[in-house]
Amino acid sequence: MEGKIALEEHFAIPETINPAHDARYASWFPAWPDIKRRLLDLEQMRLPEMDKHGIELVILGLHNPAVQGIPDAKQAADVARKANDTVADFVAKHAGRFAGFASLPMQDPDLAILELTRCIKDLGFKGTMVNGFSQIGDPTNVVYLDDARYEPFWAKLEELDYPLYLHPRDPLLSREPILEGHPWLWGSAWAFGVETATHALRLMASGLFDRHPKLNVILGHLGEGLPFMIWRVDHRIKETPRSIPAKRRMAEYLGDNFYLTVSGNFRTPSFVDAMMEVGSDRIMFSVDYPFEKTVEACTWFDELHISDRDKRKIGRENAISLFKLAKTKTASR
Amino acid sequence: MKTIAIEEHFITPMYREKVSANEFRNFYLTSRSKQIGHDIVEQNADIGADRLRYMDAAGVDVQVLSFGSPGPQAFGADIAVPMARDANDRAYDTVRAHPTRFAAFAALPTADPNESAKELDRCVAKLGFKGAMIHGHTQGSFLDEKKYWVIFEAAQALDVPIYLHPTLPHPDAVKAYFQGYEDIARAGWGFAVDTSCHFLRIVFAGVFDAYPKLKFILGHLGEGLPFAMHRLNDHTWPAAARRGLKKTPLQYLKDNLLVTTSGNWFEPAFLCTLLALGADNILFAIDWPYEPNTAGIEFLKNISISDTDREKIAHKNAERILRMETP
């Protein structure tokens, strides 16, 4: 399919690749040197690959955890601003081919609101990508987005009418003894999905979407396992409600306040499950570049046996409508 | 959740007088009535209080009425013309009496194609009908014959769909395939064979090259076509090109076909249809009185899909495609 739009597509600036992560990734990924090169590249390698595989527009977001892993709020704000300015400069040179998600210093909600507003109002960004919880002040102090301090942030996001891409990050080992001694469980193979699905459930259960019914949160990887489990979650909550503030079933929030992307989960049975649970209006294409191969994502998606109408919606049209791209060059095709 | 069911039949006194009975039809109607808990002929003939009572009991908000099979298609113009007009007038009376509960598809006297086009125009433009329902072949002749294209011309101009509903297969096919097995020539199997073949004849005749905006609706989750469409296309696209068709057979199925859920309460078949055609192209229908309303509503409520898609199938697609007023 030509004209695809991809929106879980990562980049880095030198400040976001800290030595600890660099060493850890080098020990995990045989391909890390190439991935790191691609993360730090904006100009050289992306466009030819997009052209080759029918991707018209990419929305860029930082890799994980990046800003969310910088405990000092001021430093986090500086790095976020630098990343956002880098994206803005690049997007300005390639209108219609690239757009940006704001990186935000969630360590300080007031600063996050300021930067979000600047990115959307002044720089034309299409929302924000937040990498899970933020470490605030002390590296062991972990704060999730359902925390009360974020209420004004969510209100502002709803007012601006752009989505938040809730991207995975690893949990802290100190909080997850089940992962200890099993490094293969870390990261995108397993821990990402559990961490992010749980975070999403916390948002749902907090009543966030009752207070802000127009909010949209995007989950990658076909919903981090939630479409597969959501019926059971509701089924069991019904038996043991345990004082959940939320007014509706979790499946209703998943259907009304979430979008899913296919990033890095190029598997038809899982896709069919997502199609049945949330429907084709709320699924979007993505690759997860450069952690995933563009050719693999596009070959799977292009050959996926669904109706033309659904393929156009998932590959392109849902993103045009969610990110209000109709006024840009992109939608004039 | 609002529900609009769009393959819901009725019959008239003239139908009961003219449509001939036979042993297999009688056995089917009797045994099926017993199976589903209401008298099919009796409920088919009612387009008033009893029908509404059954709709209310199950939760059917709106029926798009259509004349019963085989309807006017079983007759020459001398009977078909007054039969269709009478049926349409009766449907109109019901719609007028209960405008929030009923809409209608026109019955057409296809033995006279020009008269059919005129009747369609009358029904849509004057009476506010939502399209037409044709019950298969007209005494053995199929709609791909050029003489019928005036009906397609009218439908495209009026921007309304044609619901191609099953009937008993062509008499020669019944003789060849079903002699001695007449029971399976009906709704259980023969209807789907008849209707899918008929629709493919329309595709391969080039009707959709001539009328690219025309939509056909098939019931029963597409009469098997969503299941078969890849293989159909793979083995026929060169032949389609040789016949001068502008597109591949598959493309016409994607562009010109809508399906309904009528009487096919089977999740594997539904899932195939959902993937092959997409939720925007599936409309809710029950097939009253051959199916109990409760079966259709239970299926719609329980099928494992998102509420967004459920709403589309239950009423939103019908409101969009049939341009039904939304309150």
PDB file of N, CA and C in Angstrom, chain A residues 144-194:
ATOM      1  N   TYR A 144       3.513   7.258  37.923  1.00  0.00           N
ATOM      2  CA  TYR A 144       2.734   6.896  36.735  1.00  0.00           C
ATOM      3  C   TYR A 144       1.747   8.001  36.382  1.00  0.00           C
ATOM      4  N   LEU A 145       1.227   7.938  35.187  1.00  0.00           N
ATOM      5  CA  LEU A 145       0.424   9.038  34.643  1.00  0.00           C
ATOM      6  C   LEU A 145      -0.985   9.134  35.232  1.00  0.00           C
ATOM      7  N   ASP A 146      -1.380   8.173  36.055  1.00  0.00           N
ATOM      8  CA  ASP A 146      -2.676   8.289  36.723  1.00  0.00           C
ATOM      9  C   ASP A 146      -2.549   9.106  38.011  1.00  0.00           C
ATOM     10  N   ASP A 147      -1.320   9.525  38.330  1.00  0.00           N
ATOM     11  CA  ASP A 147      -1.110  10.298  39.554  1.00  0.00           C
ATOM     12  C   ASP A 147      -1.879  11.625  39.479  1.00  0.00           C
ATOM     13  N   ALA A 148      -2.394  12.046  40.636  1.00  0.00           N
ATOM     14  CA  ALA A 148      -3.247  13.245  40.683  1.00  0.00           C
ATOM     15  C   ALA A 148      -2.532  14.489  40.168  1.00  0.00           C
ATOM     16  N   ARG A 149      -1.188  14.523  40.283  1.00  0.00           N
ATOM     17  CA  ARG A 149      -0.462  15.731  39.854  1.00  0.00           C
ATOM     18  C   ARG A 149      -0.620  15.994  38.353  1.00  0.00           C
ATOM     19  N   TYR A 150      -1.035  14.943  37.607  1.00  0.00           N
ATOM     20  CA  TYR A 150      -1.129  15.114  36.153  1.00  0.00           C
ATOM     21  C   TYR A 150      -2.502  15.588  35.677  1.00  0.00           C
ATOM     22  N   GLU A 151      -3.416  15.797  36.605  1.00  0.00           N
ATOM     23  CA  GLU A 151      -4.763  16.222  36.207  1.00  0.00           C
ATOM     24  C   GLU A 151      -4.759  17.464  35.292  1.00  0.00           C
ATOM     25  N   PRO A 152      -4.016  18.526  35.656  1.00  0.00           N
ATOM     26  CA  PRO A 152      -4.005  19.692  34.749  1.00  0.00           C
ATOM     27  C   PRO A 152      -3.364  19.378  33.388  1.00  0.00           C
ATOM     28  N   PHE A 153      -2.367  18.483  33.397  1.00  0.00           N
ATOM     29  CA  PHE A 153      -1.735  18.096  32.132  1.00  0.00           C
ATOM     30  C   PHE A 153      -2.751  17.428  31.208  1.00  0.00           C
ATOM     31  N   TRP A 154      -3.511  16.468  31.766  1.00  0.00           N
ATOM     32  CA  TRP A 154      -4.501  15.762  30.934  1.00  0.00           C
ATOM     33  C   TRP A 154      -5.570  16.727  30.440  1.00  0.00           C
ATOM     34  N   ALA A 155      -5.963  17.651  31.313  1.00  0.00           N
ATOM     35  CA  ALA A 155      -6.978  18.633  30.910  1.00  0.00           C
ATOM     36  C   ALA A 155      -6.472  19.464  29.734  1.00  0.00           C
ATOM     37  N   LYS A 156      -5.198  19.844  29.796  1.00  0.00           N
ATOM     38  CA  LYS A 156      -4.614  20.638  28.709  1.00  0.00           C
ATOM     39  C   LYS A 156      -4.539  19.811  27.421  1.00  0.00           C
ATOM     40  N   LEU A 157      -4.151  18.547  27.569  1.00  0.00           N
ATOM     41  CA  LEU A 157      -4.051  17.681  26.384  1.00  0.00           C
ATOM     42  C   LEU A 157      -5.422  17.515  25.724  1.00  0.00           C
ATOM     43  N   GLU A 158      -6.440  17.337  26.563  1.00  0.00           N
ATOM     44  CA  GLU A 158      -7.800  17.207  26.013  1.00  0.00           C
ATOM     45  C   GLU A 158      -8.225  18.500  25.315  1.00  0.00           C
ATOM     46  N   GLU A 159      -7.860  19.613  25.920  1.00  0.00           N
ATOM     47  CA  GLU A 159      -8.213  20.906  25.326  1.00  0.00           C
ATOM     48  C   GLU A 159      -7.504  21.096  23.983  1.00  0.00           C
ATOM     49  N   LEU A 160      -6.237  20.701  23.930  1.00  0.00           N
ATOM     50  CA  LEU A 160      -5.485  20.838  22.676  1.00  0.00           C
ATOM     51  C   LEU A 160      -5.946  19.827  21.632  1.00  0.00           C
ATOM     52  N   ASP A 161      -6.616  18.769  22.085  1.00  0.00           N
ATOM     53  CA  ASP A 161      -7.211  17.773  21.190  1.00  0.00           C
ATOM     54  C   ASP A 161      -6.179  17.025  20.350  1.00  0.00           C
ATOM     55  N   TYR A 162      -5.107  16.616  21.011  1.00  0.00           N
ATOM     56  CA  TYR A 162      -4.131  15.731  20.372  1.00  0.00           C
ATOM     57  C   TYR A 162      -3.869  14.548  21.299  1.00  0.00           C
ATOM     58  N   PRO A 163      -3.434  13.404  20.749  1.00  0.00           N
ATOM     59  CA  PRO A 163      -3.275  12.202  21.574  1.00  0.00           C
ATOM     60  C   PRO A 163      -1.927  12.092  22.279  1.00  0.00           C
ATOM     61  N   LEU A 164      -1.905  11.181  23.254  1.00  0.00           N
ATOM     62  CA  LEU A 164      -0.662  10.818  23.937  1.00  0.00           C
ATOM     63  C   LEU A 164      -0.332   9.381  23.569  1.00  0.00           C
ATOM     64  N   TYR A 165       0.849   9.190  23.002  1.00  0.00           N
ATOM     65  CA  TYR A 165       1.310   7.836  22.694  1.00  0.00           C
ATOM     66  C   TYR A 165       2.002   7.312  23.941  1.00  0.00           C
ATOM     67  N   LEU A 166       1.407   6.301  24.566  1.00  0.00           N
ATOM     68  CA  LEU A 166       1.998   5.719  25.771  1.00  0.00           C
ATOM     69  C   LEU A 166       2.950   4.613  25.338  1.00  0.00           C
ATOM     70  N   HIS A 167       4.224   4.974  25.296  1.00  0.00           N
ATOM     71  CA  HIS A 167       5.230   4.025  24.812  1.00  0.00           C
ATOM     72  C   HIS A 167       5.838   3.267  25.987  1.00  0.00           C
ATOM     73  N   PRO A 168       6.211   2.011  25.781  1.00  0.00           N
ATOM     74  CA  PRO A 168       6.794   1.232  26.883  1.00  0.00           C
ATOM     75  C   PRO A 168       8.149   1.742  27.364  1.00  0.00           C
ATOM     76  N   ARG A 169       8.447   1.379  28.603  1.00  0.00           N
ATOM     77  CA  ARG A 169       9.808   1.390  29.116  1.00  0.00           C
ATOM     78  C   ARG A 169       9.894   0.214  30.078  1.00  0.00           C
ATOM     79  N   ASP A 170      11.098  -0.133  30.442  1.00  0.00           N
ATOM     80  CA  ASP A 170      11.245  -1.232  31.404  1.00  0.00           C
ATOM     81  C   ASP A 170      10.897  -0.780  32.808  1.00  0.00           C
ATOM     82  N   PRO A 171      10.333  -1.678  33.613  1.00  0.00           N
ATOM     83  CA  PRO A 171      10.145  -1.349  35.028  1.00  0.00           C
ATOM     84  C   PRO A 171      11.509  -1.310  35.722  1.00  0.00           C
ATOM     85  N   LEU A 172      11.550  -0.719  36.914  1.00  0.00           N
ATOM     86  CA  LEU A 172      12.790  -0.779  37.689  1.00  0.00           C
ATOM     87  C   LEU A 172      12.929  -2.180  38.283  1.00  0.00           C
ATOM     88  N   LEU A 173      14.113  -2.724  38.199  1.00  0.00           N
ATOM     89  CA  LEU A 173      14.326  -4.092  38.687  1.00  0.00           C
ATOM     90  C   LEU A 173      13.955  -4.204  40.163  1.00  0.00           C
ATOM     91  N   SER A 174      14.200  -3.110  40.913  1.00  0.00           N
ATOM     92  CA  SER A 174      13.903  -3.150  42.346  1.00  0.00           C
ATOM     93  C   SER A 174      12.416  -3.385  42.597  1.00  0.00           C
ATOM     94  N   ARG A 175      11.589  -3.064  41.612  1.00  0.00           N
ATOM     95  CA  ARG A 175      10.143  -3.239  41.782  1.00  0.00           C
ATOM     96  C   ARG A 175       9.635  -4.522  41.134  1.00  0.00           C
ATOM     97  N   GLU A 176      10.473  -5.195  40.384  1.00  0.00           N
ATOM     98  CA  GLU A 176      10.015  -6.365  39.631  1.00  0.00           C
ATOM     99  C   GLU A 176      10.934  -7.565  39.847  1.00  0.00           C
ATOM    100  N   PRO A 177      10.927  -8.142  41.051  1.00  0.00           N
ATOM    101  CA  PRO A 177      11.836  -9.270  41.312  1.00  0.00           C
ATOM    102  C   PRO A 177      11.609 -10.446  40.363  1.00  0.00           C
ATOM    103  N   ILE A 178      10.426 -10.538  39.779  1.00  0.00           N
ATOM    104  CA  ILE A 178      10.166 -11.680  38.895  1.00  0.00           C
ATOM    105  C   ILE A 178      11.089 -11.678  37.675  1.00  0.00           C
ATOM    106  N   LEU A 179      11.655 -10.497  37.346  1.00  0.00           N
ATOM    107  CA  LEU A 179      12.533 -10.418  36.177  1.00  0.00           C
ATOM    108  C   LEU A 179      13.987 -10.738  36.521  1.00  0.00           C
ATOM    109  N   GLU A 180      14.283 -10.759  37.814  1.00  0.00           N
ATOM    110  CA  GLU A 180      15.680 -10.880  38.236  1.00  0.00           C
ATOM    111  C   GLU A 180      16.288 -12.205  37.782  1.00  0.00           C
ATOM    112  N   GLY A 181      17.459 -12.101  37.179  1.00  0.00           N
ATOM    113  CA  GLY A 181      18.145 -13.302  36.716  1.00  0.00           C
ATOM    114  C   GLY A 181      17.659 -13.804  35.373  1.00  0.00           C
ATOM    115  N   HIS A 182      16.715 -13.103  34.774  1.00  0.00           N
ATOM    116  CA  HIS A 182      16.180 -13.515  33.472  1.00  0.00           C
ATOM    117  C   HIS A 182      16.196 -12.335  32.503  1.00  0.00           C
ATOM    118  N   PRO A 183      17.386 -11.925  32.106  1.00  0.00           N
ATOM    119  CA  PRO A 183      17.499 -10.697  31.304  1.00  0.00           C
ATOM    120  C   PRO A 183      16.726 -10.758  29.984  1.00  0.00           C
ATOM    121  N   TRP A 184      16.482 -11.953  29.496  1.00  0.00           N
ATOM    122  CA  TRP A 184      15.726 -12.047  28.235  1.00  0.00           C
ATOM    123  C   TRP A 184      14.291 -11.579  28.392  1.00  0.00           C
ATOM    124  N   LEU A 185      13.798 -11.549  29.654  1.00  0.00           N
ATOM    125  CA  LEU A 185      12.426 -11.078  29.883  1.00  0.00           C
ATOM    126  C   LEU A 185      12.297  -9.557  29.795  1.00  0.00           C
ATOM    127  N   TRP A 186      13.457  -8.870  29.870  1.00  0.00           N
ATOM    128  CA  TRP A 186      13.421  -7.411  29.843  1.00  0.00           C
ATOM    129  C   TRP A 186      13.037  -6.898  28.465  1.00  0.00           C
ATOM    130  N   GLY A 187      12.608  -5.668  28.466  1.00  0.00           N
ATOM    131  CA  GLY A 187      12.470  -4.949  27.209  1.00  0.00           C
ATOM    132  C   GLY A 187      11.322  -5.440  26.363  1.00  0.00           C
ATOM    133  N   SER A 188      11.480  -5.291  25.044  1.00  0.00           N
ATOM    134  CA  SER A 188      10.372  -5.477  24.119  1.00  0.00           C
ATOM    135  C   SER A 188       9.910  -6.924  24.023  1.00  0.00           C
ATOM    136  N   ALA A 189      10.747  -7.879  24.468  1.00  0.00           N
ATOM    137  CA  ALA A 189      10.323  -9.272  24.370  1.00  0.00           C
ATOM    138  C   ALA A 189       9.133  -9.567  25.298  1.00  0.00           C
ATOM    139  N   TRP A 190       9.134  -8.960  26.493  1.00  0.00           N
ATOM    140  CA  TRP A 190       8.051  -9.272  27.422  1.00  0.00           C
ATOM    141  C   TRP A 190       7.704  -8.121  28.382  1.00  0.00           C
ATOM    142  N   ALA A 191       8.731  -7.599  29.104  1.00  0.00           N
ATOM    143  CA  ALA A 191       8.454  -6.652  30.195  1.00  0.00           C
ATOM    144  C   ALA A 191       7.746  -5.392  29.704  1.00  0.00           C
ATOM    145  N   PHE A 192       8.095  -4.923  28.520  1.00  0.00           N
ATOM    146  CA  PHE A 192       7.450  -3.726  27.955  1.00  0.00           C
ATOM    147  C   PHE A 192       5.925  -3.861  27.938  1.00  0.00           C
ATOM    148  N   GLY A 193       5.484  -4.999  27.437  1.00  0.00           N
ATOM    149  CA  GLY A 193       4.045  -5.196  27.255  1.00  0.00           C
ATOM    150  C   GLY A 193       3.300  -5.216  28.576  1.00  0.00           C
ATOM    151  N   VAL A 194       3.832  -5.976  29.541  1.00  0.00           N
ATOM    152  CA  VAL A 194       3.193  -6.080  30.858  1.00  0.00           C
ATOM    153  C   VAL A 194       3.155  -4.713  31.529  1.00  0.00           C
TER     154      VAL A 194
END
